[in-house]
Amino acid sequence: MNAAEEERLAFAEELEEVALQLASQDFSLPDAQRIQQVNEEYDRLAMAAEMFALPEVAALVEWAAGSLHSAQAGDLLNAGKYFGWLEMTALTFREPEEISHLPMLIAELNDPLWPDALAPEQLQSFLLSLRPVHEGDDSAGDVSADAGDKNPLSFGEDVHPELLGAYMQETPEHVSEAARLIRLIAIGANSAEQRKQAARLAHTLKGSSSVVGVEPLVSFTHRLEDLLDFPLKNMPEGLGGTLEASADCLESMFDHLQSGAGLPDEYDSLLQSLGDWVDRLQDEAGDEDDVSLPDLKKLTELPDFLREDAAEQADGQTPAEVSAEKRISVSAPNEARIQSMLRLTGELITSTSQTSGVLQQARALSNQLYQQDEQIRLRLDELDGLIDQQKQGYPGAGKAAGAGIASALSRADDKLVADELEIESYSDLYSTASLLTEAAADSRELAQQLQASIRKLGDELYQQQRVQRQLSEAVLGLRLTPVNNLVPRMERIVRETCRKTGKQVELKITGQDLQVDADILRGLTDPLLHLLRNAIDHGIEVPEQRNKLKKPQTGTIKLNFSQAGNHVTLIIEDDGAGMDIERIRAKALERGLIKADQELSEQAVLRLVLLPGFSTRDEVSEISGRGVGMDVVRSSIEQLRGTLQLDSEPGQGMKITINLPQTLIATHALVVRAGGHLLAIPADNVEQLLYISAEESIMDEQGWRIKTDRYQLPVMKLSDMLHWSGSAPEAGQSHTLLLVRSAQQPYAFYVEEILPSRDIVISSLAPWLNFIHSVQGACILADGSVAPVLDMLRLLYELENGSLQLRESSDDDQPSSGAMTTYSVLVVDDSLSNRKSMRLMLEGMGYLVHTAVDGMDALKLMNDVHVDLVLSDLEMPRMNGLELTQAIRIWPEKKHIPVVMVTSRGTRKHRELAAQAGVDGYLTKPVQEVLLEQEIQKWLGTQMNTTGNNNG
């Protein structure tokens, strides 16, 4: 990555941080307060744009800020317009080659809500500033650069953004179809209509490329059009090869146009060859015109589309309005519609899941209510028993409910009053008990009706979930694209590489009808093409050598695409020379990557080729790697959350297995609790929930393991895998474990709690948390809480390949007194890019790094964690670096901590202010790594000496 690309990524982080602050605004605050916050963040962003030398971005910030004082400011706030265009701009900076981002960015900036429309010239200037700057391209920094230094395969400087968007929308399909037809013509398997269609497409490409200023494509397609105008009934010898190579070159040119890679090597020779064939065929045709012209038929009625326009015009629409409506309907991007449908489907799934959670709670409450009714019934039975006992104790009371009361009144005068009171008391008690019994019976009947309603609601919810799953599958199916779409490009790469290397290769593809998520296929394209070039250039032998090895002259590369559950597997096999294990080991020893006495398995040695820049070749190959090793492939696969497995048999060939998640929006998942945190694990990651009895669970000095008829495995705590502190299981008890199987073996995991499985929607964490260790995304649970979605297969892959170490479970995680000290450094800076850059630099030096966004945040952190030294920026919101230093100096327990100011302010006045505040060291940005390390060691040494003297 060159310096210009690093600056673009750093500014993208600034954009993302500002967008995050604005997206997180409290909507309960008055609009005036929120507008003030937007104004402050925009001022900060404008300063950052000037610092990164991006005047076009600064001008756009000023334009957007101008609407903050308009009447539409509140609407713009509520619609998210003040951060929406920032997110899309950051995404464009991060993925400059992805032209599809531009239409969405243009739509954000041209939204009718903005009170002042953005001038087309300003929009065009802004979009051009987003184009990638490649190493050695001086056009971004030197406006006086010679025109000859400019990449000839690029867009014109004054191309209008709308034209560019339209060109990028239609050209890929035209290029692909034209290349397909030209290949058919090359082998004589075409019809006259297909030849005419190829010529028309070449003409269309010539015209559209001319509009956007891509002159090499104009020249190339012009020659192709001239050649395709000939009937080509009897294909001259040699022309077929030229046409096939031209089809490959046409597709390569468009690929290079998007990536800024310059003209393909074969462009000049093919352009000349096409011109020669046109001249030759023209000479052979002489004065005769063999090009058949279509018959001119008399038009007797208007075409359908004109009649439709006439009918619509009769309804009161002008032709211009009709045309505008059709352009809008045609130009509306299908991808945006699919994304909108996916979002709504995801919300439906989340809502259904939450409804299911509420229903489960209602079931639980209904059961409790039923149990409570049972308790009331038992108490009433007890009360009836007591009443019966009272009845037996007072004989007269038994007749109180009937005519016997009259005879009780005829008793002796001295007992008359007492008997009347007793009878009245018993009568009231009996009456109340009867009413309670009736109320309990009514309550029980209502509880039974409630349970029946809940059961019916559960049945309805089940039907809703079934329909919702079918809807989800239908919508998600719109994003799927067949692997077949990639086949012509793969075949072209094989042909081109064979021509350059003089080798013969047959490409065999199985599973090409597999439907794959469009994002997966897009991300897989570049690494797959690299692997194909690599297999031919590094693996397949030349025909002479294959003859000596008694192999067929034509080598074979097999590609197999398959899908299991929510994972896609790609296997690439060749019958070439394979990898030289000893040569890889020797190169690793030479570069100091391994030690001479280090024992490595064959798989571990093979994985050395995935390290950055590793190569067994002494010279850079312009065919396969272009100086870039397999680390680029590994990085691309990891960004797709996939895994890469290498297998080689010397002299027999190479096998590469790529496993990728099917990143669909929804999946069925198990929710577990580990280390006190809720996690969602896709169900297809879990082979089994394994119940282990106390007799099958063994805990001793060797650790925890299980021994069943089928499994004999060690048990790991999932919290240890994630480096969380979690509660230990109790010995002598039964447990339910998660059984997860990697490509190599099964694993048993202990979690603190296993909750019911459910459908979840996996939401991407980009751009704020673009890559978190083994986390696919996040989901919303039934109670509204958010849980990360764990990629268990990737965790196991990293564990097996040594890139993940288990956390040591112990009661005391503090280092022993004899352990080597790791100093803790606190970096305080309000710039995300500065914090990240400083963190990487310090971690490379071996320090434990904490970060804070300003002085207030730093003080809170210092109250909770141990800090040995503070590196602070000067100017920050809420509390600046000077105020932070003063606070540290008056903090009795922290006043000895050294503070080094790292700022872009280098004047004498600023240095004096820092000294007055109590700053120990002063460095100016950009700070050199060597100077920074010297300054840190200087003040840490001073602190250690001071501490030692105080202790002594």
mmCIF file of N, CA, C and O in Angstrom, residues 220-280:
data_model
loop_
_atom_site.group_PDB
_atom_site.id
_atom_site.type_symbol
_atom_site.label_atom_id
_atom_site.label_comp_id
_atom_site.label_asym_id
_atom_site.label_seq_id
_atom_site.Cartn_x
_atom_site.Cartn_y
_atom_site.Cartn_z
ATOM 1 N N PHE A 220 -9.992 0.393 -30.260
ATOM 2 C CA PHE A 220 -10.057 -1.076 -30.337
ATOM 3 C C PHE A 220 -11.414 -1.529 -30.865
ATOM 4 O O PHE A 220 -11.494 -2.397 -31.740
ATOM 5 N N THR A 221 -12.482 -0.991 -30.306
ATOM 6 C CA THR A 221 -13.819 -1.411 -30.751
ATOM 7 C C THR A 221 -14.107 -0.919 -32.161
ATOM 8 O O THR A 221 -14.889 -1.539 -32.892
ATOM 9 N N HIS A 222 -13.489 0.188 -32.568
ATOM 10 C CA HIS A 222 -13.654 0.662 -33.949
ATOM 11 C C HIS A 222 -13.078 -0.354 -34.934
ATOM 12 O O HIS A 222 -13.705 -0.687 -35.955
ATOM 13 N N ARG A 223 -11.871 -0.888 -34.629
ATOM 14 C CA ARG A 223 -11.269 -1.913 -35.482
ATOM 15 C C ARG A 223 -12.128 -3.184 -35.469
ATOM 16 O O ARG A 223 -12.305 -3.830 -36.513
ATOM 17 N N LEU A 224 -12.620 -3.562 -34.296
ATOM 18 C CA LEU A 224 -13.478 -4.745 -34.218
ATOM 19 C C LEU A 224 -14.746 -4.570 -35.044
ATOM 20 O O LEU A 224 -15.182 -5.488 -35.756
ATOM 21 N N GLU A 225 -15.333 -3.390 -34.974
ATOM 22 C CA GLU A 225 -16.559 -3.134 -35.732
ATOM 23 C C GLU A 225 -16.298 -3.245 -37.227
ATOM 24 O O GLU A 225 -17.080 -3.857 -37.972
ATOM 25 N N ASP A 226 -15.188 -2.658 -37.678
ATOM 26 C CA ASP A 226 -14.851 -2.749 -39.104
ATOM 27 C C ASP A 226 -14.665 -4.199 -39.533
ATOM 28 O O ASP A 226 -15.118 -4.599 -40.617
ATOM 29 N N LEU A 227 -14.007 -4.996 -38.700
ATOM 30 C CA LEU A 227 -13.754 -6.383 -39.036
ATOM 31 C C LEU A 227 -15.043 -7.197 -39.043
ATOM 32 O O LEU A 227 -15.264 -8.054 -39.909
ATOM 33 N N LEU A 228 -15.917 -6.943 -38.059
ATOM 34 C CA LEU A 228 -17.159 -7.713 -37.952
ATOM 35 C C LEU A 228 -18.176 -7.329 -39.016
ATOM 36 O O LEU A 228 -19.176 -8.030 -39.204
ATOM 37 N N ASP A 229 -17.967 -6.213 -39.707
ATOM 38 C CA ASP A 229 -18.873 -5.826 -40.793
ATOM 39 C C ASP A 229 -18.720 -6.733 -42.009
ATOM 40 O O ASP A 229 -19.627 -6.800 -42.857
ATOM 41 N N PHE A 230 -17.578 -7.435 -42.110
ATOM 42 C CA PHE A 230 -17.399 -8.380 -43.208
ATOM 43 C C PHE A 230 -18.207 -9.646 -42.924
ATOM 44 O O PHE A 230 -18.382 -10.031 -41.759
ATOM 45 N N PRO A 231 -18.692 -10.322 -43.957
ATOM 46 C CA PRO A 231 -19.540 -11.506 -43.719
ATOM 47 C C PRO A 231 -18.820 -12.644 -43.014
ATOM 48 O O PRO A 231 -19.445 -13.383 -42.253
ATOM 49 N N LEU A 232 -17.510 -12.815 -43.243
ATOM 50 C CA LEU A 232 -16.706 -13.833 -42.560
ATOM 51 C C LEU A 232 -17.318 -15.229 -42.697
ATOM 52 O O LEU A 232 -17.321 -16.021 -41.752
ATOM 53 N N LYS A 233 -17.835 -15.506 -43.913
ATOM 54 C CA LYS A 233 -18.434 -16.829 -44.135
ATOM 55 C C LYS A 233 -17.366 -17.917 -44.120
ATOM 56 O O LYS A 233 -17.534 -18.972 -43.526
ATOM 57 N N ASN A 234 -16.267 -17.643 -44.846
ATOM 58 C CA ASN A 234 -15.144 -18.572 -44.860
ATOM 59 C C ASN A 234 -14.010 -17.948 -44.052
ATOM 60 O O ASN A 234 -13.324 -17.035 -44.523
ATOM 61 N N MET A 235 -13.839 -18.403 -42.820
ATOM 62 C CA MET A 235 -12.880 -17.810 -41.895
ATOM 63 C C MET A 235 -11.451 -18.044 -42.396
ATOM 64 O O MET A 235 -11.013 -19.194 -42.519
ATOM 65 N N PRO A 236 -10.708 -16.982 -42.731
ATOM 66 C CA PRO A 236 -9.318 -17.158 -43.155
ATOM 67 C C PRO A 236 -8.493 -17.762 -42.028
ATOM 68 O O PRO A 236 -8.764 -17.549 -40.844
ATOM 69 N N GLU A 237 -7.481 -18.503 -42.387
ATOM 70 C CA GLU A 237 -6.628 -19.142 -41.393
ATOM 71 C C GLU A 237 -5.903 -18.071 -40.576
ATOM 72 O O GLU A 237 -5.292 -17.145 -41.136
ATOM 73 N N GLY A 238 -5.957 -18.203 -39.267
ATOM 74 C CA GLY A 238 -5.289 -17.253 -38.375
ATOM 75 C C GLY A 238 -6.205 -16.190 -37.814
ATOM 76 O O GLY A 238 -5.929 -15.608 -36.759
ATOM 77 N N LEU A 239 -7.324 -15.894 -38.522
ATOM 78 C CA LEU A 239 -8.231 -14.857 -38.046
ATOM 79 C C LEU A 239 -8.956 -15.294 -36.779
ATOM 80 O O LEU A 239 -9.226 -14.474 -35.889
ATOM 81 N N GLY A 240 -9.272 -16.609 -36.694
ATOM 82 C CA GLY A 240 -9.965 -17.095 -35.496
ATOM 83 C C GLY A 240 -9.171 -16.843 -34.230
ATOM 84 O O GLY A 240 -9.713 -16.403 -33.201
ATOM 85 N N GLY A 241 -7.858 -17.121 -34.283
ATOM 86 C CA GLY A 241 -7.009 -16.868 -33.117
ATOM 87 C C GLY A 241 -6.957 -15.404 -32.754
ATOM 88 O O GLY A 241 -6.962 -15.030 -31.576
ATOM 89 N N THR A 242 -6.906 -14.543 -33.766
ATOM 90 C CA THR A 242 -6.885 -13.093 -33.501
ATOM 91 C C THR A 242 -8.185 -12.642 -32.859
ATOM 92 O O THR A 242 -8.187 -11.830 -31.919
ATOM 93 N N LEU A 243 -9.313 -13.154 -33.363
ATOM 94 C CA LEU A 243 -10.599 -12.767 -32.783
ATOM 95 C C LEU A 243 -10.728 -13.257 -31.342
ATOM 96 O O LEU A 243 -11.228 -12.527 -30.467
ATOM 97 N N GLU A 244 -10.305 -14.478 -31.071
ATOM 98 C CA GLU A 244 -10.393 -15.002 -29.704
ATOM 99 C C GLU A 244 -9.528 -14.176 -28.760
ATOM 100 O O GLU A 244 -9.956 -13.830 -27.653
ATOM 101 N N ALA A 245 -8.295 -13.872 -29.185
ATOM 102 C CA ALA A 245 -7.422 -13.035 -28.356
ATOM 103 C C ALA A 245 -8.002 -11.636 -28.187
ATOM 104 O O ALA A 245 -7.859 -11.012 -27.122
ATOM 105 N N SER A 246 -8.700 -11.124 -29.216
ATOM 106 C CA SER A 246 -9.307 -9.790 -29.123
ATOM 107 C C SER A 246 -10.455 -9.788 -28.120
ATOM 108 O O SER A 246 -10.647 -8.805 -27.392
ATOM 109 N N ALA A 247 -11.227 -10.879 -28.077
ATOM 110 C CA ALA A 247 -12.305 -10.968 -27.089
ATOM 111 C C ALA A 247 -11.733 -10.941 -25.677
ATOM 112 O O ALA A 247 -12.262 -10.254 -24.789
ATOM 113 N N ASP A 248 -10.646 -11.689 -25.471
ATOM 114 C CA ASP A 248 -10.004 -11.682 -24.153
ATOM 115 C C ASP A 248 -9.471 -10.294 -23.826
ATOM 116 O O ASP A 248 -9.609 -9.803 -22.697
ATOM 117 N N CYS A 249 -8.858 -9.653 -24.815
ATOM 118 C CA CYS A 249 -8.272 -8.326 -24.580
ATOM 119 C C CYS A 249 -9.359 -7.297 -24.274
ATOM 120 O O CYS A 249 -9.160 -6.410 -23.438
ATOM 121 N N LEU A 250 -10.502 -7.411 -24.948
ATOM 122 C CA LEU A 250 -11.602 -6.474 -24.694
ATOM 123 C C LEU A 250 -12.049 -6.548 -23.243
ATOM 124 O O LEU A 250 -12.241 -5.522 -22.574
ATOM 125 N N GLU A 251 -12.212 -7.766 -22.706
ATOM 126 C CA GLU A 251 -12.609 -7.915 -21.308
ATOM 127 C C GLU A 251 -11.500 -7.450 -20.372
ATOM 128 O O GLU A 251 -11.769 -6.834 -19.338
ATOM 129 N N SER A 252 -10.263 -7.736 -20.735
ATOM 130 C CA SER A 252 -9.142 -7.284 -19.895
ATOM 131 C C SER A 252 -9.080 -5.767 -19.836
ATOM 132 O O SER A 252 -8.793 -5.186 -18.783
ATOM 133 N N MET A 253 -9.340 -5.113 -20.957
ATOM 134 C CA MET A 253 -9.290 -3.644 -20.981
ATOM 135 C C MET A 253 -10.302 -3.043 -20.019
ATOM 136 O O MET A 253 -10.001 -2.089 -19.304
ATOM 137 N N PHE A 254 -11.512 -3.624 -20.005
ATOM 138 C CA PHE A 254 -12.513 -3.066 -19.098
ATOM 139 C C PHE A 254 -12.151 -3.342 -17.638
ATOM 140 O O PHE A 254 -12.359 -2.486 -16.775
ATOM 141 N N ASP A 255 -11.598 -4.530 -17.364
ATOM 142 C CA ASP A 255 -11.128 -4.822 -16.001
ATOM 143 C C ASP A 255 -10.044 -3.833 -15.597
ATOM 144 O O ASP A 255 -10.051 -3.297 -14.487
ATOM 145 N N HIS A 256 -9.087 -3.583 -16.495
ATOM 146 C CA HIS A 256 -7.989 -2.655 -16.204
ATOM 147 C C HIS A 256 -8.494 -1.221 -16.059
ATOM 148 O O HIS A 256 -7.937 -0.430 -15.298
ATOM 149 N N LEU A 257 -9.529 -0.881 -16.822
ATOM 150 C CA LEU A 257 -10.100 0.459 -16.709
ATOM 151 C C LEU A 257 -10.638 0.698 -15.310
ATOM 152 O O LEU A 257 -10.459 1.782 -14.735
ATOM 153 N N GLN A 258 -11.268 -0.312 -14.732
ATOM 154 C CA GLN A 258 -11.825 -0.162 -13.390
ATOM 155 C C GLN A 258 -10.748 -0.151 -12.314
ATOM 156 O O GLN A 258 -10.877 0.531 -11.301
ATOM 157 N N SER A 259 -9.686 -0.913 -12.534
ATOM 158 C CA SER A 259 -8.637 -1.005 -11.507
ATOM 159 C C SER A 259 -7.495 -0.026 -11.713
ATOM 160 O O SER A 259 -6.623 0.100 -10.854
ATOM 161 N N GLY A 260 -7.485 0.675 -12.864
ATOM 162 C CA GLY A 260 -6.402 1.619 -13.132
ATOM 163 C C GLY A 260 -5.085 0.943 -13.441
ATOM 164 O O GLY A 260 -4.017 1.516 -13.204
ATOM 165 N N ALA A 261 -5.126 -0.284 -13.989
ATOM 166 C CA ALA A 261 -3.905 -1.058 -14.195
ATOM 167 C C ALA A 261 -3.212 -0.759 -15.518
ATOM 168 O O ALA A 261 -2.174 -1.341 -15.808
ATOM 169 N N GLY A 262 -3.745 0.125 -16.346
ATOM 170 C CA GLY A 262 -3.108 0.427 -17.624
ATOM 171 C C GLY A 262 -3.525 -0.541 -18.713
ATOM 172 O O GLY A 262 -4.309 -1.470 -18.501
ATOM 173 N N LEU A 263 -2.987 -0.328 -19.909
ATOM 174 C CA LEU A 263 -3.355 -1.159 -21.050
ATOM 175 C C LEU A 263 -2.790 -2.563 -20.902
ATOM 176 O O LEU A 263 -1.674 -2.733 -20.423
ATOM 177 N N PRO A 264 -3.533 -3.589 -21.359
ATOM 178 C CA PRO A 264 -2.974 -4.941 -21.370
ATOM 179 C C PRO A 264 -1.751 -5.007 -22.282
ATOM 180 O O PRO A 264 -1.639 -4.259 -23.267
ATOM 181 N N ASP A 265 -0.852 -5.907 -21.997
ATOM 182 C CA ASP A 265 0.392 -6.008 -22.760
ATOM 183 C C ASP A 265 0.140 -6.293 -24.227
ATOM 184 O O ASP A 265 0.894 -5.843 -25.099
ATOM 185 N N GLU A 266 -0.912 -7.038 -24.527
ATOM 186 C CA GLU A 266 -1.159 -7.458 -25.906
ATOM 187 C C GLU A 266 -1.956 -6.439 -26.707
ATOM 188 O O GLU A 266 -2.274 -6.666 -27.880
ATOM 189 N N TYR A 267 -2.285 -5.291 -26.109
ATOM 190 C CA TYR A 267 -3.170 -4.325 -26.762
ATOM 191 C C TYR A 267 -2.603 -3.834 -28.091
ATOM 192 O O TYR A 267 -3.260 -3.883 -29.142
ATOM 193 N N ASP A 268 -1.375 -3.343 -28.090
ATOM 194 C CA ASP A 268 -0.803 -2.726 -29.293
ATOM 195 C C ASP A 268 -0.707 -3.724 -30.443
ATOM 196 O O ASP A 268 -1.074 -3.415 -31.590
ATOM 197 N N SER A 269 -0.218 -4.930 -30.139
ATOM 198 C CA SER A 269 -0.056 -5.920 -31.206
ATOM 199 C C SER A 269 -1.403 -6.351 -31.769
ATOM 200 O O SER A 269 -1.561 -6.538 -32.988
ATOM 201 N N LEU A 270 -2.406 -6.506 -30.889
ATOM 202 C CA LEU A 270 -3.732 -6.910 -31.368
ATOM 203 C C LEU A 270 -4.392 -5.792 -32.165
ATOM 204 O O LEU A 270 -5.075 -6.053 -33.165
ATOM 205 N N LEU A 271 -4.203 -4.538 -31.760
ATOM 206 C CA LEU A 271 -4.779 -3.417 -32.494
ATOM 207 C C LEU A 271 -4.201 -3.376 -33.914
ATOM 208 O O LEU A 271 -4.933 -3.165 -34.891
ATOM 209 N N GLN A 272 -2.891 -3.593 -34.014
ATOM 210 C CA GLN A 272 -2.257 -3.627 -35.323
ATOM 211 C C GLN A 272 -2.756 -4.810 -36.140
ATOM 212 O O GLN A 272 -3.040 -4.693 -37.339
ATOM 213 N N SER A 273 -2.874 -5.959 -35.494
ATOM 214 C CA SER A 273 -3.332 -7.159 -36.200
ATOM 215 C C SER A 273 -4.754 -6.992 -36.715
ATOM 216 O O SER A 273 -5.067 -7.401 -37.845
ATOM 217 N N LEU A 274 -5.627 -6.394 -35.924
ATOM 218 C CA LEU A 274 -7.003 -6.154 -36.379
ATOM 219 C C LEU A 274 -7.021 -5.232 -37.591
ATOM 220 O O LEU A 274 -7.775 -5.454 -38.551
ATOM 221 N N GLY A 275 -6.199 -4.185 -37.545
ATOM 222 C CA GLY A 275 -6.121 -3.283 -38.696
ATOM 223 C C GLY A 275 -5.616 -3.982 -39.944
ATOM 224 O O GLY A 275 -6.127 -3.748 -41.061
ATOM 225 N N ASP A 276 -4.625 -4.867 -39.764
ATOM 226 C CA ASP A 276 -4.098 -5.611 -40.912
ATOM 227 C C ASP A 276 -5.167 -6.510 -41.521
ATOM 228 O O ASP A 276 -5.269 -6.631 -42.762
ATOM 229 N N TRP A 277 -5.955 -7.183 -40.667
ATOM 230 C CA TRP A 277 -7.010 -8.059 -41.177
ATOM 231 C C TRP A 277 -8.079 -7.249 -41.910
ATOM 232 O O TRP A 277 -8.614 -7.685 -42.934
ATOM 233 N N VAL A 278 -8.411 -6.061 -41.402
ATOM 234 C CA VAL A 278 -9.396 -5.207 -42.093
ATOM 235 C C VAL A 278 -8.880 -4.836 -43.484
ATOM 236 O O VAL A 278 -9.617 -4.910 -44.490
ATOM 237 N N ASP A 279 -7.606 -4.438 -43.583
ATOM 238 C CA ASP A 279 -7.033 -4.066 -44.883
ATOM 239 C C ASP A 279 -7.017 -5.261 -45.835
ATOM 240 O O ASP A 279 -7.339 -5.134 -47.022
ATOM 241 N N ARG A 280 -6.650 -6.438 -45.289
ATOM 242 C CA ARG A 280 -6.567 -7.639 -46.130
ATOM 243 C C ARG A 280 -7.939 -8.024 -46.663
ATOM 244 O O ARG A 280 -8.103 -8.320 -47.863
#
